[in-house]
Short mmCIF file of C-alpha atoms and ligand atoms in Angstrom, two decimals:
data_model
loop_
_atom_site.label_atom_id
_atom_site.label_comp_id
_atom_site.label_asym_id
_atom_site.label_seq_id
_atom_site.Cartn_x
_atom_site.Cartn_y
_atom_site.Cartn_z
CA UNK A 1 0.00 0.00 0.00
CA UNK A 2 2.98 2.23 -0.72
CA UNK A 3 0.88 4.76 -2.10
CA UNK A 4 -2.53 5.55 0.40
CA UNK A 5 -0.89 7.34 2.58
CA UNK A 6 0.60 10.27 -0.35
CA UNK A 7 -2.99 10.32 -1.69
CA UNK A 8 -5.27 10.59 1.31
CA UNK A 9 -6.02 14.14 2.17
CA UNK A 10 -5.75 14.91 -1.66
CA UNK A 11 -7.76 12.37 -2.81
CA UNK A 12 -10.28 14.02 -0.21
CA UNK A 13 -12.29 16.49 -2.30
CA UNK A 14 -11.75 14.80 -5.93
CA UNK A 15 -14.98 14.17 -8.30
CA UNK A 16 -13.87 10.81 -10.01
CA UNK A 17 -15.84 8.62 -12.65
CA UNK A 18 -15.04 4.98 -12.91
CA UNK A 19 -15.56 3.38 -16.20
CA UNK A 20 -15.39 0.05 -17.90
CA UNK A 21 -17.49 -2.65 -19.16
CA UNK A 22 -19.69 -4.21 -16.87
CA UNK A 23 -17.13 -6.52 -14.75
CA UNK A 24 -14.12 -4.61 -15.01
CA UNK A 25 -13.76 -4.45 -11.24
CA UNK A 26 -15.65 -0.88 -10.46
CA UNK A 27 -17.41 -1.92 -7.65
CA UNK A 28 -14.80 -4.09 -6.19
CA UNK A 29 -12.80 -1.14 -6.38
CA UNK A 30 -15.31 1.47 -5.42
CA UNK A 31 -15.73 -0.17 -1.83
CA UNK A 32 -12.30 -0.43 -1.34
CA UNK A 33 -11.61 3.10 -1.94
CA UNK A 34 -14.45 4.62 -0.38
CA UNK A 35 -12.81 2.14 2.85
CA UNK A 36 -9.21 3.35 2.80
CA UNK A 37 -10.02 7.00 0.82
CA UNK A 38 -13.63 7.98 2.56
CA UNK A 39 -15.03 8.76 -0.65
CA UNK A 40 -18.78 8.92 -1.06
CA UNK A 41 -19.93 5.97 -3.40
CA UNK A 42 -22.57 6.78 -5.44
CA UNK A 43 -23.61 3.86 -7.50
CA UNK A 44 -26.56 3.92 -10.33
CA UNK A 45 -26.71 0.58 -10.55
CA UNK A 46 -27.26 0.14 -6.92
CA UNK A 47 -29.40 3.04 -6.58
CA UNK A 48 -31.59 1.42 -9.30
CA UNK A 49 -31.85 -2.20 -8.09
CA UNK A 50 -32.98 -0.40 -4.81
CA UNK A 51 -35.61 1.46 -6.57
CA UNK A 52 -36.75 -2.04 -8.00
CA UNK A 53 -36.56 -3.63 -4.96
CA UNK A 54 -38.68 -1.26 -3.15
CA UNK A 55 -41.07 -0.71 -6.39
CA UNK A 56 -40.30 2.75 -6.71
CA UNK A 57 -41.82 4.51 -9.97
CA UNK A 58 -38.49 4.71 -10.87
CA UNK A 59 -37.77 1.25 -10.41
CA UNK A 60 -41.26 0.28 -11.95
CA UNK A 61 -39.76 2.01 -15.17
CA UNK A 62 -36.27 0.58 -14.79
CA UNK A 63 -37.21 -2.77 -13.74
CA UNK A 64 -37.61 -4.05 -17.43
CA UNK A 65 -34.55 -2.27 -18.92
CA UNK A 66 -32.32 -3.65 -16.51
CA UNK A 67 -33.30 -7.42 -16.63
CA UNK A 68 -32.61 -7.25 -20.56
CA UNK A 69 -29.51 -5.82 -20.40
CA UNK A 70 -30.42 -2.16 -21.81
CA UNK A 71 -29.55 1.23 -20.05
CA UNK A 72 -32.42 2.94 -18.36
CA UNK A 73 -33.37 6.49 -20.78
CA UNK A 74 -30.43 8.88 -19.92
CA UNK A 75 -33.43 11.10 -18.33
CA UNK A 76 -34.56 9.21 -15.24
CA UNK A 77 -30.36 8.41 -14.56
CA UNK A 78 -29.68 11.54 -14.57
CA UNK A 79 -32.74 13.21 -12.59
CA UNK A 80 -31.44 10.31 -10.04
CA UNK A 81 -27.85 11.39 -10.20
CA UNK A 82 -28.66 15.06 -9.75
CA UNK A 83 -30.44 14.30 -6.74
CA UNK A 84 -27.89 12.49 -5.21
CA UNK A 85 -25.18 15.25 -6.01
CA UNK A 86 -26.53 17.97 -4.82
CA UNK A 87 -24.81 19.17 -1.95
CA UNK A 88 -22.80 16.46 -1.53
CA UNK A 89 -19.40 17.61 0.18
CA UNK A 90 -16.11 16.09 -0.43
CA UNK A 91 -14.58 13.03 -2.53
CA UNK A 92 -16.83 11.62 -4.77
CA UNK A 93 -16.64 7.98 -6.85
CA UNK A 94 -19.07 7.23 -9.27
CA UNK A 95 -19.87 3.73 -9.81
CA UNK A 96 -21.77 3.23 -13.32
CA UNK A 97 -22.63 6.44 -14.48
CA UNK A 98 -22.28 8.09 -16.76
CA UNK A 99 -22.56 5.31 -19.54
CA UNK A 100 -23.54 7.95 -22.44
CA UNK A 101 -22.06 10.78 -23.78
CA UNK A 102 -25.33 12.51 -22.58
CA UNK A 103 -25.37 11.41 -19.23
CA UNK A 104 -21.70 13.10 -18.98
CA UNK A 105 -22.81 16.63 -20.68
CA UNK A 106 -25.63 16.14 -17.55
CA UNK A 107 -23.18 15.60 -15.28
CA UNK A 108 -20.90 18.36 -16.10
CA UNK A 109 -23.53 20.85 -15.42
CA UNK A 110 -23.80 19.20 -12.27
CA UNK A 111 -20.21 18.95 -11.11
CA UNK A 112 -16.80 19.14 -12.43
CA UNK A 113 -15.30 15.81 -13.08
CA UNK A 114 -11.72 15.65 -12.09
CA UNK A 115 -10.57 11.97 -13.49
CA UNK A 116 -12.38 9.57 -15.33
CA UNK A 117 -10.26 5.58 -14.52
CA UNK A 118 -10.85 3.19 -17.60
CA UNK A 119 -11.03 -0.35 -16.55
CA UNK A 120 -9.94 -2.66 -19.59
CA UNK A 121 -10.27 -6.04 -19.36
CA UNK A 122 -10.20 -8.65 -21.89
CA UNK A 123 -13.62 -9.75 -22.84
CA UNK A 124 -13.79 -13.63 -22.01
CA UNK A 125 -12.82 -12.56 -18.53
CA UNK A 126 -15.61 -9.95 -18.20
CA UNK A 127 -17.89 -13.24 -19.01
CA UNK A 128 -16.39 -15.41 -16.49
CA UNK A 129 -16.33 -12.32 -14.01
CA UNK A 130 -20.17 -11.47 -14.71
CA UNK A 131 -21.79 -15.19 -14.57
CA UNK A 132 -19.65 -16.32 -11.59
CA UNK A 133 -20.35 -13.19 -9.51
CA UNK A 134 -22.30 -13.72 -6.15
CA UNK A 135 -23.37 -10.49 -4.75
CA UNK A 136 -24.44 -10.26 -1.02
CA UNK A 137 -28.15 -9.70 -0.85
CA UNK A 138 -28.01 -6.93 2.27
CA UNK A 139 -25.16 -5.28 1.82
CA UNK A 140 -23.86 -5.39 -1.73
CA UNK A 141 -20.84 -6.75 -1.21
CA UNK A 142 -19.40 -8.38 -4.27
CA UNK A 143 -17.45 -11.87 -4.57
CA UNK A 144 -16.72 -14.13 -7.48
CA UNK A 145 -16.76 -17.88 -7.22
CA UNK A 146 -13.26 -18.58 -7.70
CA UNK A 147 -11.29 -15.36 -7.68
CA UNK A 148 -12.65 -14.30 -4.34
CA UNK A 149 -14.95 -16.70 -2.89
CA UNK A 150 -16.53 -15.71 0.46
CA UNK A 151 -14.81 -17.56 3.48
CA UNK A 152 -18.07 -20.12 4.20
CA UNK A 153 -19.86 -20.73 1.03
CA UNK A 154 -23.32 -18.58 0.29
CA UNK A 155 -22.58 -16.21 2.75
CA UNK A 156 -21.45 -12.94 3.01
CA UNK A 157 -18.33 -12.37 4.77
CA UNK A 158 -19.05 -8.82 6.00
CA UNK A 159 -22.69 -9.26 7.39
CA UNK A 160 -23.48 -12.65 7.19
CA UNK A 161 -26.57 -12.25 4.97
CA UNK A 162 -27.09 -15.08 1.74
CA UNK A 163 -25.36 -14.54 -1.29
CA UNK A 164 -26.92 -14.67 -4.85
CA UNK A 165 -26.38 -14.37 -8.49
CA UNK A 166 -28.03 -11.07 -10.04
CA UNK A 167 -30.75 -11.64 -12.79
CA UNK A 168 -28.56 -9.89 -14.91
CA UNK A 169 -25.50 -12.19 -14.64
CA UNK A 170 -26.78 -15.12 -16.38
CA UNK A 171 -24.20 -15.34 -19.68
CA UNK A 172 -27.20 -14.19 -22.35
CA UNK A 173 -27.83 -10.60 -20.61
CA UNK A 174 -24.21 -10.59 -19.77
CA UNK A 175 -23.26 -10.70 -23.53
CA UNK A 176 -26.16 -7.88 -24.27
CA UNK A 177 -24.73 -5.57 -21.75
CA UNK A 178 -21.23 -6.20 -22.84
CA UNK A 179 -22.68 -5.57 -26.33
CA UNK A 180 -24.48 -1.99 -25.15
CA UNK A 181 -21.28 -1.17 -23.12
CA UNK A 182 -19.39 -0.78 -27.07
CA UNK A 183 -22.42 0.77 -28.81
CA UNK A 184 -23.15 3.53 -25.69
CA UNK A 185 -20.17 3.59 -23.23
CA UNK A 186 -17.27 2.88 -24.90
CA UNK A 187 -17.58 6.82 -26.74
CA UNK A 188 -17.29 7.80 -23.34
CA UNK A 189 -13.64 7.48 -23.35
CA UNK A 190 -12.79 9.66 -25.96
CA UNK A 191 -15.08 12.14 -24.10
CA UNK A 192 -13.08 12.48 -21.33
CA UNK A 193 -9.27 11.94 -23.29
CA UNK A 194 -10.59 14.85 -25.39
CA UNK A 195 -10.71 16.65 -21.40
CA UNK A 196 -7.17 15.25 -20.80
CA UNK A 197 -8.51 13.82 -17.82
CA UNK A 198 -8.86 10.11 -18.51
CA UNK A 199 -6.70 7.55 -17.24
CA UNK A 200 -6.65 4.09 -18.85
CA UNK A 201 -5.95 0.89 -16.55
CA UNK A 202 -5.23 -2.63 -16.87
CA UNK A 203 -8.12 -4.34 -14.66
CA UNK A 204 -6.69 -7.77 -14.67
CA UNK A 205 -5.02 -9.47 -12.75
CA UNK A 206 -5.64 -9.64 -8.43
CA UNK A 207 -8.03 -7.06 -7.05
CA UNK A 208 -5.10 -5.69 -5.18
CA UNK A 209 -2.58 -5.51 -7.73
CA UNK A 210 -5.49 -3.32 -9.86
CA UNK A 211 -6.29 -1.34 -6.72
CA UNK A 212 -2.25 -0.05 -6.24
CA UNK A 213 -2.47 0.86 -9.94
CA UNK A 214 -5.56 2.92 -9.39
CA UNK A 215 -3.64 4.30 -6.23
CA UNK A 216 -0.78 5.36 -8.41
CA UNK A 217 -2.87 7.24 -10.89
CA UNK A 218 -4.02 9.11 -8.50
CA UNK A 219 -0.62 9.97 -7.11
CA UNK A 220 0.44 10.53 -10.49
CA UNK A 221 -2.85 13.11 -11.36
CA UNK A 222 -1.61 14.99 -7.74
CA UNK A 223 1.81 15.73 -9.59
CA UNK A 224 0.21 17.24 -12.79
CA UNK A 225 -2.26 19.11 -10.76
P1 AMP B 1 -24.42 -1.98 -12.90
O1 AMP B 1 -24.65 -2.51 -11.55
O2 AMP B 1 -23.64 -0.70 -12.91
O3 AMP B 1 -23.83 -3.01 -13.84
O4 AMP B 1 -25.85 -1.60 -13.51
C1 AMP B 1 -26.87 -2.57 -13.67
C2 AMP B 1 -27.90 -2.08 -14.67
O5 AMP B 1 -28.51 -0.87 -14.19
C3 AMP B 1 -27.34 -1.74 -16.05
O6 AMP B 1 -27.22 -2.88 -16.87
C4 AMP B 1 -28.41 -0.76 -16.55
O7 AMP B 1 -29.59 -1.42 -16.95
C5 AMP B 1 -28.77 0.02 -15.29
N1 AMP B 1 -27.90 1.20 -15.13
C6 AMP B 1 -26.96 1.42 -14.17
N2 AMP B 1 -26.37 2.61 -14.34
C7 AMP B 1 -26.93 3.16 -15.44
C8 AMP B 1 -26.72 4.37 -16.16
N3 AMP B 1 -25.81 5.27 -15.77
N4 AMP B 1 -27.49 4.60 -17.24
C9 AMP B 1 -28.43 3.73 -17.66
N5 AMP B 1 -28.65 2.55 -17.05
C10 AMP B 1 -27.92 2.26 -15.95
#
């Protein structure tokens, strides 16, 4: 962890977007920095399959979108997002969104975005990643069958509560979201290069390997700044 102590009060008031295909790590990574960094998590997906859960309007209207793999309309996201955002105070990591160049013109007349992390991952792996995810029912906590498996089997390791494999992990929706990630999401990228403030990393490999490299960019976007 050679780096979390040089980034910790810096990293403290930074506006950062995570993106990456579905399974690139973002949430495994999101938790861990919002641990160690006290960063404010704001996820869309999480915020949505809570709005489902709870049968919301807005989850009435996302419900369907979600289970097929689509992105919810750009409009309800971002009347979501912009509700969460405002006045929020300090560090912020956004989990999932944006995932269209319109959702980011939203967001930048919300807040200004200070890095934008690229997961990139090989696509076979994103498969494997997806359909042998287990998420924890309660508390969100994420796990994968064989690269992190909880320590006694079903169950989460932070609270206890059953484990269990999203609707949208099965490998058919998982190849339809992969497929809307390159059609909607993948422009994103050049969106924020064309800002200078995106920062491309390699999101294979152990979850704390990726997590140092993340670390370093954000050492490294301290120097420039
Ligand atoms: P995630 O947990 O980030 O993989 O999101 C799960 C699902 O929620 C996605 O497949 C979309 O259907 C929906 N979703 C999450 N974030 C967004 C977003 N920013 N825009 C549109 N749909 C989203």
């Amino acid at each position: 962890m050679i780096y979390l102590s040089e980034v910790r009060s810096y990293a403290m008031d930074l506006k950062i977007v995570l993106l990456g295909p579905p399974g690139s790590g973002k949430g495994t990574q999101t938790e861990r920095l919002c641990a160690e960094l006290k960063f404010t998590k704001i996820s869309t997906g999480d915020l949505l399959r809570e709005a489902v859960k709870q049968g919301t309007p807005l989850g009435i209207k996302a419900k369907s979108y979600m289970e097929s793999g689509g992105l919810v309309p750009d409009q309800l996201v971002g009347d979501l997002i912009k509700e969460k955002l405002t006045g929020q105070k300090g560090g912020v990591l956004l989990d999932g969104f944006p995932r269209t160049v319109e959702q980011a013109k939203m967001l930048d007349q919300i807040i200004k975005v200070d890095l934008a992390i690229d997961l990139e991952v090989d696509e076979e792996l994103l498969v494997k990643r997806l359909t042998e995810r287990r998420v924890c029912k309660s508390c969100n906590s994420v796990f994968h069958l064989e690269f992190n498996p909880p320590k006694l089997a079903g169950k989460c390791d932070k609270c206890g509560s059953d484990l269990i494999q999203r609707n949208d992990d099965s490998e058919k929706v998982v190849r339809e979201r992969l497929r809307v990630y390159k059609e909607k999401t993948l422009p994103l990228t050049r969106y924020y290069y064309d800002k200078q403030i995106l920062v491309r990393i390699n999101g294979q490999g152990d979850i704390s390997d990726v997590y140092e490299r993340v670390l370093k960019a954000l050492k490294s976007h301290k120097k420039k700044n």
